[in-house]
PDB file of C-alpha atoms in Angstrom:
ATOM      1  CA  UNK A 865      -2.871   9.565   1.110  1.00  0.00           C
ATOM      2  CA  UNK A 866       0.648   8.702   2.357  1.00  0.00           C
ATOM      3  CA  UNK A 867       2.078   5.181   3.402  1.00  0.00           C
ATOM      4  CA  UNK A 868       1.058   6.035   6.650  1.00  0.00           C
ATOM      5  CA  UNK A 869      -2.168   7.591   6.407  1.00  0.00           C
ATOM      6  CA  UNK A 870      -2.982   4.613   4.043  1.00  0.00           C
ATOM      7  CA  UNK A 871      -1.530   1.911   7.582  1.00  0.00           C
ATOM      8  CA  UNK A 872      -3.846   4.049   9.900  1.00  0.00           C
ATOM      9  CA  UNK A 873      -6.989   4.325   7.258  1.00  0.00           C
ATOM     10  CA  UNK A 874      -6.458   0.349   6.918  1.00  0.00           C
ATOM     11  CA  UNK A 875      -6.247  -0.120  10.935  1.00  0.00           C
ATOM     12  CA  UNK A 876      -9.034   2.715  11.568  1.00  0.00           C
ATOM     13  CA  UNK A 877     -11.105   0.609   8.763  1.00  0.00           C
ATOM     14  CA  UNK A 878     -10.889  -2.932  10.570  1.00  0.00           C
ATOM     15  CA  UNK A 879     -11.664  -1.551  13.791  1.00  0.00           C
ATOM     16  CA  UNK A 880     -15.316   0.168  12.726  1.00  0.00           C
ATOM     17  CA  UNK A 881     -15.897  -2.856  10.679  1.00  0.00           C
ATOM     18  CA  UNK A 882     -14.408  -5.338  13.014  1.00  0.00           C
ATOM     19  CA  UNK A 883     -17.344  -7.814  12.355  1.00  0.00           C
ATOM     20  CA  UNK A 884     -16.721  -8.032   8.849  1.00  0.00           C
ATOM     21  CA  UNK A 885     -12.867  -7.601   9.031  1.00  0.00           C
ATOM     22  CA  UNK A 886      -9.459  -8.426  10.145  1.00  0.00           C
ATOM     23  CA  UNK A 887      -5.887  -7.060   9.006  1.00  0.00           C
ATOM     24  CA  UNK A 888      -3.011  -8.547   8.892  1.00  0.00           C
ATOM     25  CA  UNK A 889       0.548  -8.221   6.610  1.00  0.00           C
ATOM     26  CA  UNK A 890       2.245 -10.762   4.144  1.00  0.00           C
ATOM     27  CA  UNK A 891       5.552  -9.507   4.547  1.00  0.00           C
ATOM     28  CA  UNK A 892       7.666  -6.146   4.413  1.00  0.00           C
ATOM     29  CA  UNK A 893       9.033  -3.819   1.675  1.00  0.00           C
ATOM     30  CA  UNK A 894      12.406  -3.769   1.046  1.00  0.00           C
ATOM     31  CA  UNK A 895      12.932  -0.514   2.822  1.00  0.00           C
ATOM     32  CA  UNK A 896      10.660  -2.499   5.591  1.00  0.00           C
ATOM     33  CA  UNK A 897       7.089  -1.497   5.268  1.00  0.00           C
ATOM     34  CA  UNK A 898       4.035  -3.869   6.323  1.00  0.00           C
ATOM     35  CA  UNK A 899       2.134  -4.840   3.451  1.00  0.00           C
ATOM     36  CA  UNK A 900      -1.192  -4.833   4.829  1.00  0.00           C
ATOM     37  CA  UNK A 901      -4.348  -7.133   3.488  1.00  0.00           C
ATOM     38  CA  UNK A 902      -7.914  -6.338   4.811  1.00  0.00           C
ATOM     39  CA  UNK A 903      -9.873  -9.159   4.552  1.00  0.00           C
ATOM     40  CA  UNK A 904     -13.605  -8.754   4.207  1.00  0.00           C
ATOM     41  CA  UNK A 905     -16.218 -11.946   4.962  1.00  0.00           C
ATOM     42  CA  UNK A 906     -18.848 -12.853   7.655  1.00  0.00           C
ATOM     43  CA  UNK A 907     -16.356 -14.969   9.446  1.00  0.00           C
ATOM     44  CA  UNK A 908     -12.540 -13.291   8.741  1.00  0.00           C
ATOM     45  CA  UNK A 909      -9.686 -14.847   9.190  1.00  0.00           C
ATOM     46  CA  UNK A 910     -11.654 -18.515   9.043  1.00  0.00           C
ATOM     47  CA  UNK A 911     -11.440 -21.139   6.302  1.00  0.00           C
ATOM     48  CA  UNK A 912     -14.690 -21.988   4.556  1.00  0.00           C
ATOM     49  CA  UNK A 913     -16.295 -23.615   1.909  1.00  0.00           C
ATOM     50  CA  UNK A 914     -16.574 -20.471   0.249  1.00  0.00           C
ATOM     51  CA  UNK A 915     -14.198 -18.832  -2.692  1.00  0.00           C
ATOM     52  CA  UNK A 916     -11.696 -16.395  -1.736  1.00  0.00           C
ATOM     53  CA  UNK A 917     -10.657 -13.620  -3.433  1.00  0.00           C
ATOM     54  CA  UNK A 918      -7.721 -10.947  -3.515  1.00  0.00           C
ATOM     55  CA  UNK A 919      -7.522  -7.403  -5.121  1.00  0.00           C
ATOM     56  CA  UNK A 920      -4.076  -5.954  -5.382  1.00  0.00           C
ATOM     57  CA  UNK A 921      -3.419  -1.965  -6.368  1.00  0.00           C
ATOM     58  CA  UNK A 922      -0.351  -0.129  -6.744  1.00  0.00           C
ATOM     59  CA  UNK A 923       1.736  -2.810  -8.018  1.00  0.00           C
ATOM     60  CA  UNK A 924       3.955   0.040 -10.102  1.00  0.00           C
ATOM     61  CA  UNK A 925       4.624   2.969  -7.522  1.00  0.00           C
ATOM     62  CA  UNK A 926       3.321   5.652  -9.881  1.00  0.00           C
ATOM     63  CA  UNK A 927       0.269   4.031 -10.378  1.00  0.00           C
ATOM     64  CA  UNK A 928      -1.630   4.993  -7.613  1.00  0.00           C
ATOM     65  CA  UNK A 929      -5.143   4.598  -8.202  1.00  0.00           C
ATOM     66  CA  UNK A 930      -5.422   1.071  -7.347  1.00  0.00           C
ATOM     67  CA  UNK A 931      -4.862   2.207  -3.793  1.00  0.00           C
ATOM     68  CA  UNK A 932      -7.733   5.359  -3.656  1.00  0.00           C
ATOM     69  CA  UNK A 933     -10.267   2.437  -5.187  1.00  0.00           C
ATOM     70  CA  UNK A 934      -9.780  -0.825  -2.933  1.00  0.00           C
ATOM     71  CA  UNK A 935     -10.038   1.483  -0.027  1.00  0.00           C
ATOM     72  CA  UNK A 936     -13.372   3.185  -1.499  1.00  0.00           C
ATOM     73  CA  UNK A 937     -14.378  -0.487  -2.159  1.00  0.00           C
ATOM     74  CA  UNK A 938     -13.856  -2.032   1.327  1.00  0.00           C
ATOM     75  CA  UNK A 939     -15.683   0.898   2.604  1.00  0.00           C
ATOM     76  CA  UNK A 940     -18.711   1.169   0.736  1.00  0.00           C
ATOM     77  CA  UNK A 941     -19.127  -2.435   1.867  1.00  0.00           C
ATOM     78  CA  UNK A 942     -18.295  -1.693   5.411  1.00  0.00           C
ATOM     79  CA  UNK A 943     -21.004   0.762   5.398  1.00  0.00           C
ATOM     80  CA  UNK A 944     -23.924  -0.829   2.908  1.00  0.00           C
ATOM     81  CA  UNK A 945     -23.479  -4.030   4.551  1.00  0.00           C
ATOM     82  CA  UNK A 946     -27.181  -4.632   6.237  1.00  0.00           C
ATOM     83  CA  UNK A 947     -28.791  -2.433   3.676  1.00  0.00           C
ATOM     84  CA  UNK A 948     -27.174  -3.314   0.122  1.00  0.00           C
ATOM     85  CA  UNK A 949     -28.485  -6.749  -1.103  1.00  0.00           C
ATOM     86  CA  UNK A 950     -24.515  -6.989  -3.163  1.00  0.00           C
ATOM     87  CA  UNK A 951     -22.703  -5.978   0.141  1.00  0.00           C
ATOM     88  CA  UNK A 952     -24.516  -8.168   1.841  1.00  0.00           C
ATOM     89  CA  UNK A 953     -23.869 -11.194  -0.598  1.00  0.00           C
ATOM     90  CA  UNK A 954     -19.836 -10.358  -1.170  1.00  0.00           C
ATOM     91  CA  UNK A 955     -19.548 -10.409   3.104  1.00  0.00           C
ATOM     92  CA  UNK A 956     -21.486 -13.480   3.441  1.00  0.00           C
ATOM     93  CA  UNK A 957     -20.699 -15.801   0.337  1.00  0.00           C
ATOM     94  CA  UNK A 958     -16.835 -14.398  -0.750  1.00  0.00           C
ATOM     95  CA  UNK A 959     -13.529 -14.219   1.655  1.00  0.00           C
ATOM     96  CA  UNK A 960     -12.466 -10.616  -0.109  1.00  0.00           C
ATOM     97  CA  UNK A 961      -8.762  -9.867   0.716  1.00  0.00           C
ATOM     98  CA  UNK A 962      -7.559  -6.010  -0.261  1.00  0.00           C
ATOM     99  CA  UNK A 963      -3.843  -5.403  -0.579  1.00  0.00           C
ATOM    100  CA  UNK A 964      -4.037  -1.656  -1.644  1.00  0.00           C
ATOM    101  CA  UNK A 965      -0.545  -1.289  -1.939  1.00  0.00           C
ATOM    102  CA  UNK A 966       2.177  -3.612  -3.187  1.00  0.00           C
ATOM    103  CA  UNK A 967       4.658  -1.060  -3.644  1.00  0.00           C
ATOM    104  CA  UNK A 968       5.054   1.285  -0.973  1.00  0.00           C
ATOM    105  CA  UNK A 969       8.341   2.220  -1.557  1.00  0.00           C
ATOM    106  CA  UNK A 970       8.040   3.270  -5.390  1.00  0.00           C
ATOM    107  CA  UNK A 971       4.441   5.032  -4.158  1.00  0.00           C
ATOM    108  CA  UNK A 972       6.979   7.259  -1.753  1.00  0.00           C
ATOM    109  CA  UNK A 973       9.094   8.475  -4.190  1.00  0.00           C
ATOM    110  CA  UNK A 974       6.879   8.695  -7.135  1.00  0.00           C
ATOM    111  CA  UNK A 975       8.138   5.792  -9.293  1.00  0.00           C
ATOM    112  CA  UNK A 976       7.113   3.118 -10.852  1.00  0.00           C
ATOM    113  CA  UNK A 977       9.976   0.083  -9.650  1.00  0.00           C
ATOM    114  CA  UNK A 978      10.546  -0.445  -5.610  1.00  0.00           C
ATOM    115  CA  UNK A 979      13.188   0.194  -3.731  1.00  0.00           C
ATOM    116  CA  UNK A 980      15.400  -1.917  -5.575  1.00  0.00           C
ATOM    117  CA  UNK A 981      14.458  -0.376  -9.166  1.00  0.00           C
ATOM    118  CA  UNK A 982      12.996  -3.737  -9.832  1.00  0.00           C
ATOM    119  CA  UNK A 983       9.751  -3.537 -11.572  1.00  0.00           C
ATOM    120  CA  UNK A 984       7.747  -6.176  -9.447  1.00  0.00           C
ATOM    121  CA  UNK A 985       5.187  -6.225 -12.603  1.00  0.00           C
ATOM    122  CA  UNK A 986       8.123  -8.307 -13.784  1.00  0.00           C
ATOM    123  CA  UNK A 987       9.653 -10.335 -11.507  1.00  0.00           C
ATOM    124  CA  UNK A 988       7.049 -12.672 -11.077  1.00  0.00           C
ATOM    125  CA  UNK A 989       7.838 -16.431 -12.623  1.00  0.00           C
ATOM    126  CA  UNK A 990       5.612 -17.397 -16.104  1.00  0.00           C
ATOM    127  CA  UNK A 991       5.180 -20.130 -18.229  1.00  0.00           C
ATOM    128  CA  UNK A 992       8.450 -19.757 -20.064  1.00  0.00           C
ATOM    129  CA  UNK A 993      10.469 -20.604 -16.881  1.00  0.00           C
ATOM    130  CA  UNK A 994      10.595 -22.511 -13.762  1.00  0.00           C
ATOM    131  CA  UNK A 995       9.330 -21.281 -10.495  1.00  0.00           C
ATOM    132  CA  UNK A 996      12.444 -20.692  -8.818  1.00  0.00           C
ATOM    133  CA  UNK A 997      12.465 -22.399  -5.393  1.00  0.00           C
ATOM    134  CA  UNK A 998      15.106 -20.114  -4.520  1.00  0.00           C
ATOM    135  CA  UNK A 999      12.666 -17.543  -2.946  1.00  0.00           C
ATOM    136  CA  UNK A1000      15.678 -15.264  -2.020  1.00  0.00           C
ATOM    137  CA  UNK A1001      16.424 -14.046  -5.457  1.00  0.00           C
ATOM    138  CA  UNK A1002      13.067 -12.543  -5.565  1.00  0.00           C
ATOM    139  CA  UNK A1003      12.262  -9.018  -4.691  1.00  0.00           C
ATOM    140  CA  UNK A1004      10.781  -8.927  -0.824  1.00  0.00           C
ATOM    141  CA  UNK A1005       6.891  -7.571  -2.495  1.00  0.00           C
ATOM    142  CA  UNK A1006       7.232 -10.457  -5.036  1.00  0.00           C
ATOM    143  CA  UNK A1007       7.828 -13.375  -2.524  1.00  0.00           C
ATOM    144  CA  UNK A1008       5.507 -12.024   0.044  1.00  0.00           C
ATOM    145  CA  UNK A1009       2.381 -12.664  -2.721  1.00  0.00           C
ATOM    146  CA  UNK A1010       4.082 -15.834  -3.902  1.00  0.00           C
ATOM    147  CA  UNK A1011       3.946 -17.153  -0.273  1.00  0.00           C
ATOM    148  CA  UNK A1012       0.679 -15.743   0.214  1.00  0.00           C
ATOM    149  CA  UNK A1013      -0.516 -18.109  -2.661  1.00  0.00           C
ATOM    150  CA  UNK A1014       0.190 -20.877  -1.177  1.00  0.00           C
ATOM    151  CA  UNK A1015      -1.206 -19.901   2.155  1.00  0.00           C
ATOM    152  CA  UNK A1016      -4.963 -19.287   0.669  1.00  0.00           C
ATOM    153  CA  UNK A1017      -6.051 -20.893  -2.265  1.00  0.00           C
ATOM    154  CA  UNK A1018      -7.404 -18.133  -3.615  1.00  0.00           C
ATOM    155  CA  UNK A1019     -10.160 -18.747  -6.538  1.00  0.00           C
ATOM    156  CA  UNK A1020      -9.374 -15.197  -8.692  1.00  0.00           C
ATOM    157  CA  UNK A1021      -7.605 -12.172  -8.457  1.00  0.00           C
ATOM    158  CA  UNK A1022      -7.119  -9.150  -9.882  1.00  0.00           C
ATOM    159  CA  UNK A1023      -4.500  -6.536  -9.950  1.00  0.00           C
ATOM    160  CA  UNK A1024      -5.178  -2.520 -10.791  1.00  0.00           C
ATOM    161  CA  UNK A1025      -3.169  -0.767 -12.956  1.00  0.00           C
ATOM    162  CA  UNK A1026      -3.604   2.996 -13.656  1.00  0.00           C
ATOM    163  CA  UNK A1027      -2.406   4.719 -17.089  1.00  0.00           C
ATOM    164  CA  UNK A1028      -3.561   2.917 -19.768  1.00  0.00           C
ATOM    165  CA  UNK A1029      -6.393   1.030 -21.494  1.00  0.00           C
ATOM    166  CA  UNK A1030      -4.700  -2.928 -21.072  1.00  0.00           C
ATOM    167  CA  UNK A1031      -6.178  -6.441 -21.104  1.00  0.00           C
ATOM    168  CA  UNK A1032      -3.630  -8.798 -19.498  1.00  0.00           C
ATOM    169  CA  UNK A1033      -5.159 -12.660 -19.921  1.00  0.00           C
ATOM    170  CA  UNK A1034      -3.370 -15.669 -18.186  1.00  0.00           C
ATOM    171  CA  UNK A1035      -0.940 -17.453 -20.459  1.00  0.00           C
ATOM    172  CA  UNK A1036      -1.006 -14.358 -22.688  1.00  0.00           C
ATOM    173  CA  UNK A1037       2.491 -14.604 -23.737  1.00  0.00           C
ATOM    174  CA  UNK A1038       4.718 -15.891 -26.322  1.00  0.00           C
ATOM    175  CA  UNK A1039       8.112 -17.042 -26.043  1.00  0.00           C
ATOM    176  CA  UNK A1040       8.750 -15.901 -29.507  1.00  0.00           C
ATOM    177  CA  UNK A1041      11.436 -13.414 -29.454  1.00  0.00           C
ATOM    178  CA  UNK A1042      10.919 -11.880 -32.959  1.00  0.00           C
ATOM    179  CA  UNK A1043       7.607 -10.256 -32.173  1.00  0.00           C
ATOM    180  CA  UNK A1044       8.145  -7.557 -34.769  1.00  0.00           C
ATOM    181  CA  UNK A1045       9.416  -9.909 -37.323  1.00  0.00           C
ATOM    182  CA  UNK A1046       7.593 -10.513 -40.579  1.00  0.00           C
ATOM    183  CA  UNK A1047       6.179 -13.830 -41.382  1.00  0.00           C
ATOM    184  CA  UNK A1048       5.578 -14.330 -37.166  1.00  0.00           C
ATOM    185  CA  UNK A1049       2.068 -13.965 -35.511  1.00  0.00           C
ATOM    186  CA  UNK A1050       0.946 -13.427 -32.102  1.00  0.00           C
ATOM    187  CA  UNK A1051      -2.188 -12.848 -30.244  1.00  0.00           C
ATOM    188  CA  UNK A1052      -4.316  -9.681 -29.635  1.00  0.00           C
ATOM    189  CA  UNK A1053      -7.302  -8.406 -28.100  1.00  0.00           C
ATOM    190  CA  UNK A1054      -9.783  -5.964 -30.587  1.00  0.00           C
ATOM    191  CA  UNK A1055     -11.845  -3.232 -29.066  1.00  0.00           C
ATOM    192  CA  UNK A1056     -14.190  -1.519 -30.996  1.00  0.00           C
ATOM    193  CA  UNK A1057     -16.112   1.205 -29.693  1.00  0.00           C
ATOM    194  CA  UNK A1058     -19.390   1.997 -31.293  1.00  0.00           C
ATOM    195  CA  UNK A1059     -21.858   4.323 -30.223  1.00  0.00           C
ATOM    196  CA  UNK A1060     -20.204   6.066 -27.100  1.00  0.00           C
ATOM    197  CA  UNK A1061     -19.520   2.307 -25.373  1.00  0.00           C
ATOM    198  CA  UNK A1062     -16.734  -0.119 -25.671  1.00  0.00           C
ATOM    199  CA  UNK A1063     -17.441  -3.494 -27.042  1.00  0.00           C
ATOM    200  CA  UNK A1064     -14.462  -6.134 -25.997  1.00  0.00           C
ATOM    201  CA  UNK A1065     -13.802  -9.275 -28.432  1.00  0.00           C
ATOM    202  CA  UNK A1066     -11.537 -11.255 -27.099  1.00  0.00           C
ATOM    203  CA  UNK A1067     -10.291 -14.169 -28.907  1.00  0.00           C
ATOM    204  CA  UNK A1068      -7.464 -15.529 -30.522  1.00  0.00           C
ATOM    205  CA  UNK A1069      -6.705 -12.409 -33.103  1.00  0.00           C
ATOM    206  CA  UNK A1070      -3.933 -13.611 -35.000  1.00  0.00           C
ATOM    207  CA  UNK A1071      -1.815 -11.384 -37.175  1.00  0.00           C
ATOM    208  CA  UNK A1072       0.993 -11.103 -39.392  1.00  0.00           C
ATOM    209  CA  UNK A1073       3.496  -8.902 -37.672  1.00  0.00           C
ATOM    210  CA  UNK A1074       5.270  -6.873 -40.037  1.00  0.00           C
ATOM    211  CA  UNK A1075       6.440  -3.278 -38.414  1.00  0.00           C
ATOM    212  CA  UNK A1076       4.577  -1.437 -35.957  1.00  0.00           C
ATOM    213  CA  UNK A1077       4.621   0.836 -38.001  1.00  0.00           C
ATOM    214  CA  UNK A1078       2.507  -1.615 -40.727  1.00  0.00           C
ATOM    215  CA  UNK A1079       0.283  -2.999 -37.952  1.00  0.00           C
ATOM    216  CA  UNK A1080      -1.121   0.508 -37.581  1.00  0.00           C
ATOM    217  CA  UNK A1081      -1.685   1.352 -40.646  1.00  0.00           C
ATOM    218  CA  UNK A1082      -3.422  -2.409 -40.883  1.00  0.00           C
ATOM    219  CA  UNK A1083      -5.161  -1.103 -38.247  1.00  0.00           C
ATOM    220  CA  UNK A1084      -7.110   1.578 -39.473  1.00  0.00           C
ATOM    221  CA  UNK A1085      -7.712   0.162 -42.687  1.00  0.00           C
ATOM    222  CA  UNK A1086      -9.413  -2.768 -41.319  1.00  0.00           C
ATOM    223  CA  UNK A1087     -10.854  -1.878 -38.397  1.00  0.00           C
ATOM    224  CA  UNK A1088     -11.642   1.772 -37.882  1.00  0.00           C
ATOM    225  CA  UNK A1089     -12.350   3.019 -35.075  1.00  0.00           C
ATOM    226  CA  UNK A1090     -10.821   0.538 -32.873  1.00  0.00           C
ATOM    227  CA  UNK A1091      -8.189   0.069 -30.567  1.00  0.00           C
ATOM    228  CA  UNK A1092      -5.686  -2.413 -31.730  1.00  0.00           C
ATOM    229  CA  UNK A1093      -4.081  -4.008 -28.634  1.00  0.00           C
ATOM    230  CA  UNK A1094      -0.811  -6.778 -29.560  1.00  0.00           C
ATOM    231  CA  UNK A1095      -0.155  -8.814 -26.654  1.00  0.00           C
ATOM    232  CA  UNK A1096       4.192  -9.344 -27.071  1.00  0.00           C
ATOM    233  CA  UNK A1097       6.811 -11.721 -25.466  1.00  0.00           C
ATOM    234  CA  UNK A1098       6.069 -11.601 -21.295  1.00  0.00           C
ATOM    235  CA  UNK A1099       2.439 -10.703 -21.367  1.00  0.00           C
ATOM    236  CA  UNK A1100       3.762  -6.993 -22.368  1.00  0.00           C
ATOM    237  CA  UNK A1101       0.737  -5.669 -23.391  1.00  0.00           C
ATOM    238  CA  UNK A1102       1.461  -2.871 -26.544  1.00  0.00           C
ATOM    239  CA  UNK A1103      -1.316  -0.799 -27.962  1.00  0.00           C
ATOM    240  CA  UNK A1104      -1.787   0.671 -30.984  1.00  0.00           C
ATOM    241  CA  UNK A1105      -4.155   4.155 -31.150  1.00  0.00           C
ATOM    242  CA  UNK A1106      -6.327   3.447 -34.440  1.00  0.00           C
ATOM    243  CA  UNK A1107      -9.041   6.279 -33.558  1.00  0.00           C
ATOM    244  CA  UNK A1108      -9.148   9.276 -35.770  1.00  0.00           C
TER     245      UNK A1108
END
């Protein structure tokens, strides 16, 4: 599904759901395309007492998954709505807004940064520094969703990534710059998959980084059978195959 056949699926979507729907943009790409959000609830485009939502997909241009699934999402509860007691409870109790595609421009060309080769994954601000007032110095994509934020105070989101199995938590960072340095720690997430399904732990995991090369061999000794996921400086998320 092109940029285009992904604008008309999006407009072709809110007007055989139009009850449940509206669609509008947050802003443009940098080569100028509408980011479009459908927003899903009994009374769109309306401010309520009632938690809102977003779900944003294709984030990195080459991932684009995220895009094939929101769409599949705000359809099934376009067409179960009436009949499907958890359609019917997301349109009437949730404000759901769908941004299927943050990076148009990357998803054109079949890369993972925009238009700018700036990897919008990473040009959000974090704890480590400031918000920049300066909105100008951001990429186009990046200040579209920070404005957005302050438009709707939006009670969760979630972003989907294709590629890889990753747990990104909020604050999951570290501004310690010698991740791979012995004698430092940091913080992980351990899966362990037993019996066909994957059991998540997560807590604060904290280990003595060595090498990578150590940690995986630490890995498999003491946890076998596991994937071994260290969380490094800017919520990079670096994972470590322990199954054998």
């Amino acid at each position: 599904m092109t940029n285009d056949d992904l604008e008309k699926a999006m407009k072709d979507f809110t007007k055989r759901c139009s009850k449940i729907s509206r669609l509008y943009s947050i802003g443009k790409s940098v080569n100028g395309f509408p980011l479009w959000v459908i927003e899903i609830s009994d009374r769109p485009g309306e401010v309520e007492a009632e938690p809102a939502f977003k779900y944003i997909g294709n984030v990195h241009g080459d991932e684009p998954v995220g895009r094939e699934l929101l769409m599949r999402l705000a359809n099934w509860i376009c067409d179960n709505y009436g009949k499907d007691p958890l359609a019917k409870l997301i349109v009437e109790n949730v404000h759901l807004h769908i941004l299927p595609s943050l990076n148009p421009d990357g998803f054109s060309v079949r890369k993972r940064n925009n238009a700018n080769n700036v990897d919008l994954n990473r040009d959000f601000p974090d704890q480590f520094f400031p918000i920049n007032e300066d909105l100008s110095l951001r990429q186009p994509e990046t200040t579209a969703i920070m404005t957005w934020l302050r438009e709707i105070r939006f009670t969760a989101s979630a972003t989907l990534h294709g590629g890889a199995l990753v747990a990104n938590f909020p604050w999951d960072g570290t501004d310690d710059k010698s991740c791979y340095r012995s004698g430092n720690t940091i913080m992980g997430v351990l899966m362990i998959r037993r019996s066909g399904s994957w059991h998540v732990y997560i807590a604060n995991l904290t280990v003595t980084c060595l090498s990578a090369k150590s940690l995986r061999k630490a890995s498999r000794m003491e946890h076998p059978g596991t994937l071994f996921t260290v969380v490094c400086k800017t919520g990079i998320t670096y994972m470590e195959d322990a199954l054998n």
